[in-house]
Amino acid sequence: MQEATGLNINITMPKSIQAWFLLLLSHFVASDDPGSCVYKVCFCLETTIDCENLHLTEIPQTNATNFTGFSTLDFTYNEISIIRSGSLPPNMTEISLQDNPVASIDDSAFEGSSSTLQSLEFSHALFQKIPDALLRLDSLKSLTVAHSKIEDWNEDVMIQLGRTLTFLNLENVSLTSWPTWIQHLPMLTDLSISSCLLTSMPDDALDSIAGSLVSLLLSRNRLTSVPKALSKLTALQTLYINNNMLVDVSWLPQKSPLTTLILNNNHIKNSTALSTALRPYGNSLTDLEIKNNQLTSIPDCSFLILIENWDFSHNRISDPYSGSVNPNITSIDLSYNALQTIPPVLTTLQQMNILLLPWNDIKVITSTRIPTWITELELGFNLVSVLTDNSFPQDSQLVTLHLNNNPIVEISNLAFKSTPMLRELNLQGTRLKRLPIALGSISGLTYFDMSNISQLVCTCMESSLKQWILSQSSGSVVGNCGETSIYDFFSKLSSACP
Ligand SMILES: *[C@@H]1O[C@H](CO)[C@@H](O)[C@H](O)[C@H]1NC(C)=O
Ligand SMILES: *[C@@H]1O[C@H](CO)[C@@H](O)[C@H](O)[C@H]1NC(C)=O
Ligand SMILES: *[C@@H]1O[C@H](CO)[C@@H](O)[C@H](O)[C@H]1NC(C)=O
Ligand SMILES: *[C@@H]1O[C@H](CO)[C@@H](O)[C@H](O)[C@H]1NC(C)=O
Ligand SMILES: *[C@@H]1O[C@H](CO)[C@@H](O)[C@H](O)[C@H]1NC(C)=O
Ligand SMILES: *[C@@H]1O[C@H](CO)[C@@H](O)[C@H](O)[C@H]1NC(C)=O
Ligand SMILES: *[C@@H]1O[C@H](CO)[C@@H](O)[C@H](O)[C@H]1NC(C)=O
């Protein structure tokens, strides 16, 4: 925006103020000079004609004779159902008709932009046949059709568009089987067919673009295996097959330099098979998501050296002795699994800062399984009942420790002797009956939570903690003993203690 207006809108300005400022600016542009926006009701800003969310039921009358300088036309969020010939300004490069119930388009409606239009977007359209009007588009690179019940793909149109189309995005468009006309779109580099009911793909579905497809998104379909058609791809970098019913991943494109692979929300069980399928991507993969599957063990992923954060959450990992992880990861998320102990492999990860293990079945924590160097450890909702003098390693760097919602009944007096850096300790929802004396040895705590422990009582037995509690600010000590807050007990009542 800087170039055209000469105004530097500082990026540190809050979003809401920026939006308000832009709106104000666009109002000025529009109202200072009434004829200057192509449509009087819309806002012209730089090269964009912005008609977003104006409750329009039809394309408004143009109010200009000179259309030079505009390239983007945005009708998102209106109620436009017909697009008549001559109603659109010429020489547009981008038109969005997302969130409009477009039912019909005159055959020559896009004529003024036939050689310039590169991007066209529809969603919630009511046409059931891809309109013939698109036949006139000679330069279209990107087409989106979403949330529309398309019954007739008008293959002549799609094949005509195929001469230039590089990006095709079809989402929730009532496709139940693979659209075979895709083979006539040889320029495609990005293809997305999501939220459809695809259960399979023909083995030759992508043959015509096997060497050029860069990004493929098949999210929210009903695939049970990675389709064999994908195994032939040689240039793919990004692959999304999340929210399907994948069990079998053996047909991943082994010859492609995948950098991003998203497999969340599937039924993948076999860690060995997964690891084998991932082996070709050791030097390319930077993002792998495998949340919410059915893995029972940690796969061997030691060779995926470019991945920094692992998220294995929401699987069924129960084998603590499984797998191996690349040594230079910085965080690992194993929450919502079925581990009964902390996996020893984690102690080999020298770069790891954050270890997330909530919602497992861990009963015992021991110093040997907690890397000295980690700063954040989350163990909420496990089955730990006791913290001993030996639970945490010597010279632990822990800053944040969450042990909430464990059935902890006892904390030894020296449990926190080796965690000098601790700032945040969460013991909410545990089964402690008294405040742990061990708290007195943590000097720099800034947040301490013992809320929601119904049996907790404060007594004169804990009066050695008075100094410690009162050195905290009242808001940083959370929790009650009976009817009284812990902080108040020590600041007021405990003076009655001997
Ligand atoms: C634009 O709108 C103004 C005010 O309604 C009108 O006077 C002018 O003739 C219009 N210009 C065109 C080109 O339609
Ligand atoms: C049309 O508008 C553009 C940009 O605002 C300007 O450069 C051009 O001279 C105008 N053309 C005519 C014929 O007014
Ligand atoms: C549209 O582009 C064509 C070809 O570049 C040009 O001749 C014509 O003047 C343009 N029309 C407008 C209104 O800018
Ligand atoms: C799919 O599209 C239909 C319109 O064809 C819409 O009513 C429905 O809400 C969409 N479903 C999703 C999940 O977006
Ligand atoms: C897992 O996959 C491996 C290799 O692909 C195979 O040998 C093994 O039988 C599979 N295990 C199960 C339980 O299916
Ligand atoms: C991890 O280490 C390998 C070499 O051992 C290196 O190539 C890679 O860039 C490292 N990754 C990160 C995220 O540091
Ligand atoms: C407090 O604990 C009870 C069970 O002991 C649980 O049902 C409730 O959700 C907890 N409340 C909060 C705020 O965590």
Short mmCIF file of N, CA and C in Angstrom, two decimals, residues 15-125:
data_model
loop_
_atom_site.label_atom_id
_atom_site.label_comp_id
_atom_site.label_asym_id
_atom_site.label_seq_id
_atom_site.Cartn_x
_atom_site.Cartn_y
_atom_site.Cartn_z
N LYS A 15 -4.35 -4.82 14.10
CA LYS A 15 -5.11 -5.20 12.91
C LYS A 15 -6.42 -4.41 12.76
N SER A 16 -7.12 -4.27 13.89
CA SER A 16 -8.42 -3.62 13.82
C SER A 16 -8.27 -2.17 13.37
N ILE A 17 -7.22 -1.53 13.90
CA ILE A 17 -7.00 -0.12 13.54
C ILE A 17 -6.57 -0.03 12.08
N GLN A 18 -5.71 -0.97 11.67
CA GLN A 18 -5.31 -0.99 10.27
C GLN A 18 -6.52 -1.10 9.36
N ALA A 19 -7.45 -2.02 9.72
CA ALA A 19 -8.62 -2.26 8.89
C ALA A 19 -9.47 -0.99 8.82
N TRP A 20 -9.63 -0.36 10.01
CA TRP A 20 -10.42 0.85 10.10
C TRP A 20 -9.80 1.95 9.25
N PHE A 21 -8.46 2.03 9.33
CA PHE A 21 -7.71 3.03 8.62
C PHE A 21 -7.86 2.86 7.12
N LEU A 22 -7.76 1.58 6.69
CA LEU A 22 -7.89 1.29 5.27
C LEU A 22 -9.28 1.62 4.76
N LEU A 23 -10.28 1.29 5.61
CA LEU A 23 -11.66 1.56 5.25
C LEU A 23 -11.85 3.06 5.06
N LEU A 24 -11.31 3.81 6.02
CA LEU A 24 -11.40 5.26 5.99
C LEU A 24 -10.77 5.77 4.71
N LEU A 25 -9.57 5.23 4.44
CA LEU A 25 -8.82 5.63 3.26
C LEU A 25 -9.63 5.35 2.00
N SER A 26 -10.22 4.14 1.96
CA SER A 26 -10.94 3.77 0.75
C SER A 26 -12.20 4.60 0.58
N HIS A 27 -12.82 4.97 1.71
CA HIS A 27 -13.99 5.85 1.64
C HIS A 27 -13.61 7.19 1.02
N PHE A 28 -12.44 7.68 1.44
CA PHE A 28 -12.00 8.95 0.90
C PHE A 28 -11.78 8.87 -0.60
N VAL A 29 -11.12 7.77 -1.01
CA VAL A 29 -10.86 7.61 -2.43
C VAL A 29 -12.19 7.58 -3.17
N ALA A 30 -13.14 6.84 -2.58
CA ALA A 30 -14.42 6.68 -3.25
C ALA A 30 -15.25 7.95 -3.23
N SER A 31 -15.26 8.64 -2.08
CA SER A 31 -16.20 9.75 -1.98
C SER A 31 -15.63 11.09 -2.46
N ASP A 32 -14.30 11.22 -2.42
CA ASP A 32 -13.70 12.46 -2.90
C ASP A 32 -14.05 12.72 -4.35
N ASP A 33 -14.13 11.60 -5.08
CA ASP A 33 -14.22 11.71 -6.51
C ASP A 33 -15.19 10.64 -6.99
N PRO A 34 -16.49 10.97 -6.94
CA PRO A 34 -17.54 9.96 -7.13
C PRO A 34 -17.36 9.07 -8.35
N GLY A 35 -17.02 9.59 -9.48
CA GLY A 35 -16.90 8.76 -10.67
C GLY A 35 -15.68 7.85 -10.65
N SER A 36 -14.83 7.96 -9.61
CA SER A 36 -13.54 7.30 -9.72
C SER A 36 -13.54 5.81 -9.40
N CYS A 37 -14.53 5.30 -8.65
CA CYS A 37 -14.57 3.85 -8.51
C CYS A 37 -15.50 3.31 -9.59
N VAL A 38 -15.09 2.21 -10.15
CA VAL A 38 -15.80 1.63 -11.28
C VAL A 38 -17.28 1.39 -10.96
N TYR A 39 -17.52 0.83 -9.76
CA TYR A 39 -18.90 0.72 -9.29
C TYR A 39 -19.04 1.71 -8.15
N LYS A 40 -20.06 2.55 -8.22
CA LYS A 40 -20.17 3.62 -7.21
C LYS A 40 -20.28 3.08 -5.79
N VAL A 41 -20.96 1.95 -5.61
CA VAL A 41 -21.14 1.43 -4.25
C VAL A 41 -19.89 0.74 -3.70
N CYS A 42 -18.92 0.49 -4.55
CA CYS A 42 -17.75 -0.28 -4.11
C CYS A 42 -16.59 0.64 -3.75
N PHE A 43 -15.54 0.06 -3.25
CA PHE A 43 -14.36 0.83 -2.87
C PHE A 43 -13.21 0.49 -3.80
N CYS A 44 -12.67 1.49 -4.42
CA CYS A 44 -11.52 1.25 -5.28
C CYS A 44 -10.26 1.61 -4.52
N LEU A 45 -9.35 0.66 -4.45
CA LEU A 45 -8.12 0.92 -3.71
C LEU A 45 -6.99 0.32 -4.52
N GLU A 46 -6.08 1.16 -4.90
CA GLU A 46 -5.01 0.72 -5.79
C GLU A 46 -5.61 0.03 -7.01
N THR A 47 -5.25 -1.25 -7.20
CA THR A 47 -5.73 -1.91 -8.41
C THR A 47 -6.98 -2.75 -8.16
N THR A 48 -7.51 -2.68 -6.92
CA THR A 48 -8.62 -3.54 -6.55
C THR A 48 -9.96 -2.81 -6.53
N ILE A 49 -10.96 -3.45 -7.10
CA ILE A 49 -12.32 -2.95 -6.95
C ILE A 49 -12.97 -3.84 -5.91
N ASP A 50 -13.17 -3.28 -4.73
CA ASP A 50 -13.59 -4.10 -3.61
C ASP A 50 -15.09 -3.95 -3.35
N CYS A 51 -15.85 -4.99 -3.69
CA CYS A 51 -17.30 -4.97 -3.49
C CYS A 51 -17.70 -6.03 -2.48
N GLU A 52 -16.78 -6.35 -1.59
CA GLU A 52 -17.01 -7.42 -0.64
C GLU A 52 -18.13 -7.11 0.34
N ASN A 53 -18.99 -8.09 0.59
CA ASN A 53 -19.98 -8.02 1.66
C ASN A 53 -20.82 -6.74 1.63
N LEU A 54 -21.47 -6.47 0.51
CA LEU A 54 -22.30 -5.26 0.39
C LEU A 54 -23.77 -5.61 0.15
N HIS A 55 -24.15 -6.84 0.41
CA HIS A 55 -25.54 -7.30 0.20
C HIS A 55 -26.02 -7.07 -1.23
N LEU A 56 -25.13 -7.12 -2.17
CA LEU A 56 -25.52 -6.90 -3.56
C LEU A 56 -26.29 -8.11 -4.08
N THR A 57 -27.39 -7.85 -4.75
CA THR A 57 -28.12 -8.97 -5.36
C THR A 57 -27.85 -9.04 -6.85
N GLU A 58 -27.24 -8.00 -7.37
CA GLU A 58 -26.79 -8.07 -8.76
C GLU A 58 -25.53 -7.24 -8.93
N ILE A 59 -24.87 -7.44 -10.06
CA ILE A 59 -23.69 -6.63 -10.34
C ILE A 59 -24.18 -5.19 -10.54
N PRO A 60 -23.63 -4.23 -9.79
CA PRO A 60 -24.14 -2.85 -9.92
C PRO A 60 -23.80 -2.23 -11.27
N GLN A 61 -24.46 -1.12 -11.55
CA GLN A 61 -24.14 -0.35 -12.75
C GLN A 61 -22.72 0.19 -12.65
N THR A 62 -21.99 0.12 -13.73
CA THR A 62 -20.66 0.73 -13.68
C THR A 62 -20.82 2.25 -13.69
N ASN A 63 -19.94 2.93 -13.01
CA ASN A 63 -20.00 4.38 -12.93
C ASN A 63 -18.63 4.92 -13.32
N ALA A 64 -18.22 4.64 -14.53
CA ALA A 64 -16.93 5.13 -15.00
C ALA A 64 -16.86 4.95 -16.50
N THR A 65 -16.03 5.69 -17.11
CA THR A 65 -15.77 5.46 -18.54
C THR A 65 -14.33 5.02 -18.72
N ASN A 66 -13.52 5.35 -17.75
CA ASN A 66 -12.11 4.99 -17.81
C ASN A 66 -11.82 3.90 -16.78
N PHE A 67 -11.57 2.67 -17.24
CA PHE A 67 -11.34 1.54 -16.32
C PHE A 67 -9.86 1.23 -16.14
N THR A 68 -9.02 2.06 -16.67
CA THR A 68 -7.59 1.75 -16.64
C THR A 68 -7.07 1.67 -15.20
N GLY A 69 -6.18 0.73 -14.97
CA GLY A 69 -5.50 0.69 -13.68
C GLY A 69 -6.09 -0.32 -12.70
N PHE A 70 -7.23 -0.94 -13.04
CA PHE A 70 -7.79 -1.94 -12.12
C PHE A 70 -7.58 -3.34 -12.65
N SER A 71 -7.27 -4.27 -11.74
CA SER A 71 -7.07 -5.65 -12.19
C SER A 71 -7.80 -6.68 -11.34
N THR A 72 -8.19 -6.30 -10.12
CA THR A 72 -8.81 -7.28 -9.23
C THR A 72 -10.24 -6.84 -8.90
N LEU A 73 -11.16 -7.78 -9.04
CA LEU A 73 -12.56 -7.48 -8.78
C LEU A 73 -13.06 -8.47 -7.73
N ASP A 74 -13.46 -7.94 -6.59
CA ASP A 74 -13.81 -8.83 -5.48
C ASP A 74 -15.28 -8.66 -5.08
N PHE A 75 -16.09 -9.68 -5.40
CA PHE A 75 -17.51 -9.67 -5.04
C PHE A 75 -17.82 -10.64 -3.91
N THR A 76 -16.79 -11.07 -3.18
CA THR A 76 -16.99 -12.05 -2.11
C THR A 76 -18.14 -11.64 -1.18
N TYR A 77 -18.95 -12.63 -0.77
CA TYR A 77 -20.01 -12.39 0.20
C TYR A 77 -21.08 -11.44 -0.27
N ASN A 78 -21.77 -11.77 -1.33
CA ASN A 78 -22.94 -11.01 -1.74
C ASN A 78 -24.02 -12.00 -2.12
N GLU A 79 -25.06 -11.53 -2.77
CA GLU A 79 -26.15 -12.43 -3.15
C GLU A 79 -26.40 -12.36 -4.65
N ILE A 80 -25.32 -12.31 -5.36
CA ILE A 80 -25.42 -12.16 -6.82
C ILE A 80 -25.74 -13.50 -7.47
N SER A 81 -26.82 -13.52 -8.27
CA SER A 81 -27.18 -14.79 -8.90
C SER A 81 -27.00 -14.80 -10.42
N ILE A 82 -26.98 -13.62 -11.01
CA ILE A 82 -26.82 -13.56 -12.48
C ILE A 82 -25.67 -12.64 -12.83
N ILE A 83 -24.87 -13.06 -13.80
CA ILE A 83 -23.82 -12.16 -14.28
C ILE A 83 -24.09 -11.92 -15.76
N ARG A 84 -24.49 -10.69 -16.01
CA ARG A 84 -24.90 -10.35 -17.37
C ARG A 84 -23.73 -9.86 -18.20
N SER A 85 -23.89 -10.05 -19.45
CA SER A 85 -22.94 -9.58 -20.43
C SER A 85 -22.74 -8.07 -20.28
N GLY A 86 -21.53 -7.59 -20.30
CA GLY A 86 -21.27 -6.15 -20.23
C GLY A 86 -21.28 -5.57 -18.83
N SER A 87 -21.54 -6.39 -17.80
CA SER A 87 -21.63 -5.80 -16.46
C SER A 87 -20.26 -5.74 -15.75
N LEU A 88 -19.28 -6.46 -16.30
CA LEU A 88 -17.97 -6.49 -15.63
C LEU A 88 -17.01 -5.56 -16.34
N PRO A 89 -16.17 -4.89 -15.58
CA PRO A 89 -15.17 -4.03 -16.22
C PRO A 89 -14.17 -4.90 -17.00
N PRO A 90 -13.60 -4.35 -18.07
CA PRO A 90 -12.69 -5.17 -18.89
C PRO A 90 -11.30 -5.29 -18.28
N ASN A 91 -10.54 -6.19 -18.84
CA ASN A 91 -9.11 -6.36 -18.54
C ASN A 91 -8.83 -6.69 -17.06
N MET A 92 -9.72 -7.45 -16.44
CA MET A 92 -9.46 -7.90 -15.07
C MET A 92 -8.49 -9.08 -15.11
N THR A 93 -7.66 -9.20 -14.07
CA THR A 93 -6.83 -10.41 -13.99
C THR A 93 -7.36 -11.38 -12.93
N GLU A 94 -8.11 -10.83 -11.94
CA GLU A 94 -8.64 -11.70 -10.89
C GLU A 94 -10.08 -11.34 -10.60
N ILE A 95 -10.96 -12.33 -10.56
CA ILE A 95 -12.34 -12.07 -10.16
C ILE A 95 -12.74 -13.09 -9.11
N SER A 96 -13.24 -12.61 -7.97
CA SER A 96 -13.76 -13.54 -6.98
C SER A 96 -15.27 -13.40 -6.86
N LEU A 97 -15.94 -14.52 -7.00
CA LEU A 97 -17.39 -14.57 -6.79
C LEU A 97 -17.68 -15.58 -5.69
N GLN A 98 -16.73 -15.68 -4.74
CA GLN A 98 -16.93 -16.61 -3.63
C GLN A 98 -18.13 -16.16 -2.81
N ASP A 99 -18.83 -17.13 -2.26
CA ASP A 99 -20.00 -16.87 -1.44
C ASP A 99 -21.05 -16.03 -2.14
N ASN A 100 -21.37 -16.45 -3.34
CA ASN A 100 -22.49 -15.85 -4.08
C ASN A 100 -23.28 -16.98 -4.72
N PRO A 101 -24.61 -16.89 -4.70
CA PRO A 101 -25.43 -17.96 -5.28
C PRO A 101 -25.56 -17.83 -6.79
N VAL A 102 -24.42 -17.78 -7.47
CA VAL A 102 -24.43 -17.56 -8.92
C VAL A 102 -25.11 -18.74 -9.60
N ALA A 103 -26.17 -18.44 -10.33
CA ALA A 103 -26.91 -19.51 -11.01
C ALA A 103 -26.70 -19.46 -12.51
N SER A 104 -26.54 -18.24 -13.05
CA SER A 104 -26.30 -18.19 -14.50
C SER A 104 -25.36 -17.06 -14.87
N ILE A 105 -24.62 -17.31 -15.93
CA ILE A 105 -23.64 -16.33 -16.41
C ILE A 105 -23.84 -16.23 -17.92
N ASP A 106 -24.07 -15.02 -18.41
CA ASP A 106 -24.21 -14.84 -19.86
C ASP A 106 -22.94 -15.33 -20.57
N ASP A 107 -23.12 -15.93 -21.73
CA ASP A 107 -21.98 -16.53 -22.43
C ASP A 107 -20.84 -15.55 -22.68
N SER A 108 -21.19 -14.26 -22.86
CA SER A 108 -20.10 -13.33 -23.17
C SER A 108 -19.74 -12.42 -21.98
N ALA A 109 -20.18 -12.82 -20.78
CA ALA A 109 -19.95 -11.96 -19.60
C ALA A 109 -18.47 -11.67 -19.34
N PHE A 110 -17.60 -12.65 -19.64
CA PHE A 110 -16.18 -12.45 -19.33
C PHE A 110 -15.38 -11.94 -20.53
N GLU A 111 -16.11 -11.58 -21.60
CA GLU A 111 -15.42 -11.29 -22.85
C GLU A 111 -14.36 -10.19 -22.73
N GLY A 112 -14.69 -9.13 -21.98
CA GLY A 112 -13.73 -8.02 -21.85
C GLY A 112 -12.44 -8.45 -21.17
N SER A 113 -12.46 -9.59 -20.49
CA SER A 113 -11.25 -10.05 -19.80
C SER A 113 -10.74 -11.37 -20.37
N SER A 114 -11.19 -11.70 -21.58
CA SER A 114 -10.87 -13.05 -22.09
C SER A 114 -9.36 -13.29 -22.20
N SER A 115 -8.60 -12.23 -22.48
CA SER A 115 -7.17 -12.50 -22.61
C SER A 115 -6.39 -12.10 -21.36
N THR A 116 -7.08 -11.52 -20.37
CA THR A 116 -6.35 -11.08 -19.17
C THR A 116 -6.67 -11.89 -17.92
N LEU A 117 -7.86 -12.47 -17.83
CA LEU A 117 -8.27 -13.10 -16.57
C LEU A 117 -7.42 -14.33 -16.25
N GLN A 118 -6.80 -14.28 -15.07
CA GLN A 118 -5.92 -15.39 -14.66
C GLN A 118 -6.51 -16.20 -13.52
N SER A 119 -7.38 -15.55 -12.72
CA SER A 119 -7.88 -16.25 -11.54
C SER A 119 -9.37 -16.01 -11.37
N LEU A 120 -10.12 -17.09 -11.18
CA LEU A 120 -11.57 -16.99 -11.04
C LEU A 120 -12.01 -17.92 -9.92
N GLU A 121 -12.81 -17.37 -9.00
CA GLU A 121 -13.21 -18.17 -7.84
C GLU A 121 -14.72 -18.12 -7.63
N PHE A 122 -15.30 -19.30 -7.47
CA PHE A 122 -16.72 -19.41 -7.12
C PHE A 122 -16.86 -20.23 -5.86
N SER A 123 -17.79 -19.85 -4.98
CA SER A 123 -18.21 -20.81 -3.97
C SER A 123 -19.68 -20.56 -3.65
N HIS A 124 -20.33 -21.63 -3.19
CA HIS A 124 -21.77 -21.62 -2.96
C HIS A 124 -22.53 -21.16 -4.21
N ALA A 125 -21.98 -21.50 -5.35
CA ALA A 125 -22.66 -21.19 -6.61
C ALA A 125 -23.84 -22.14 -6.78
#
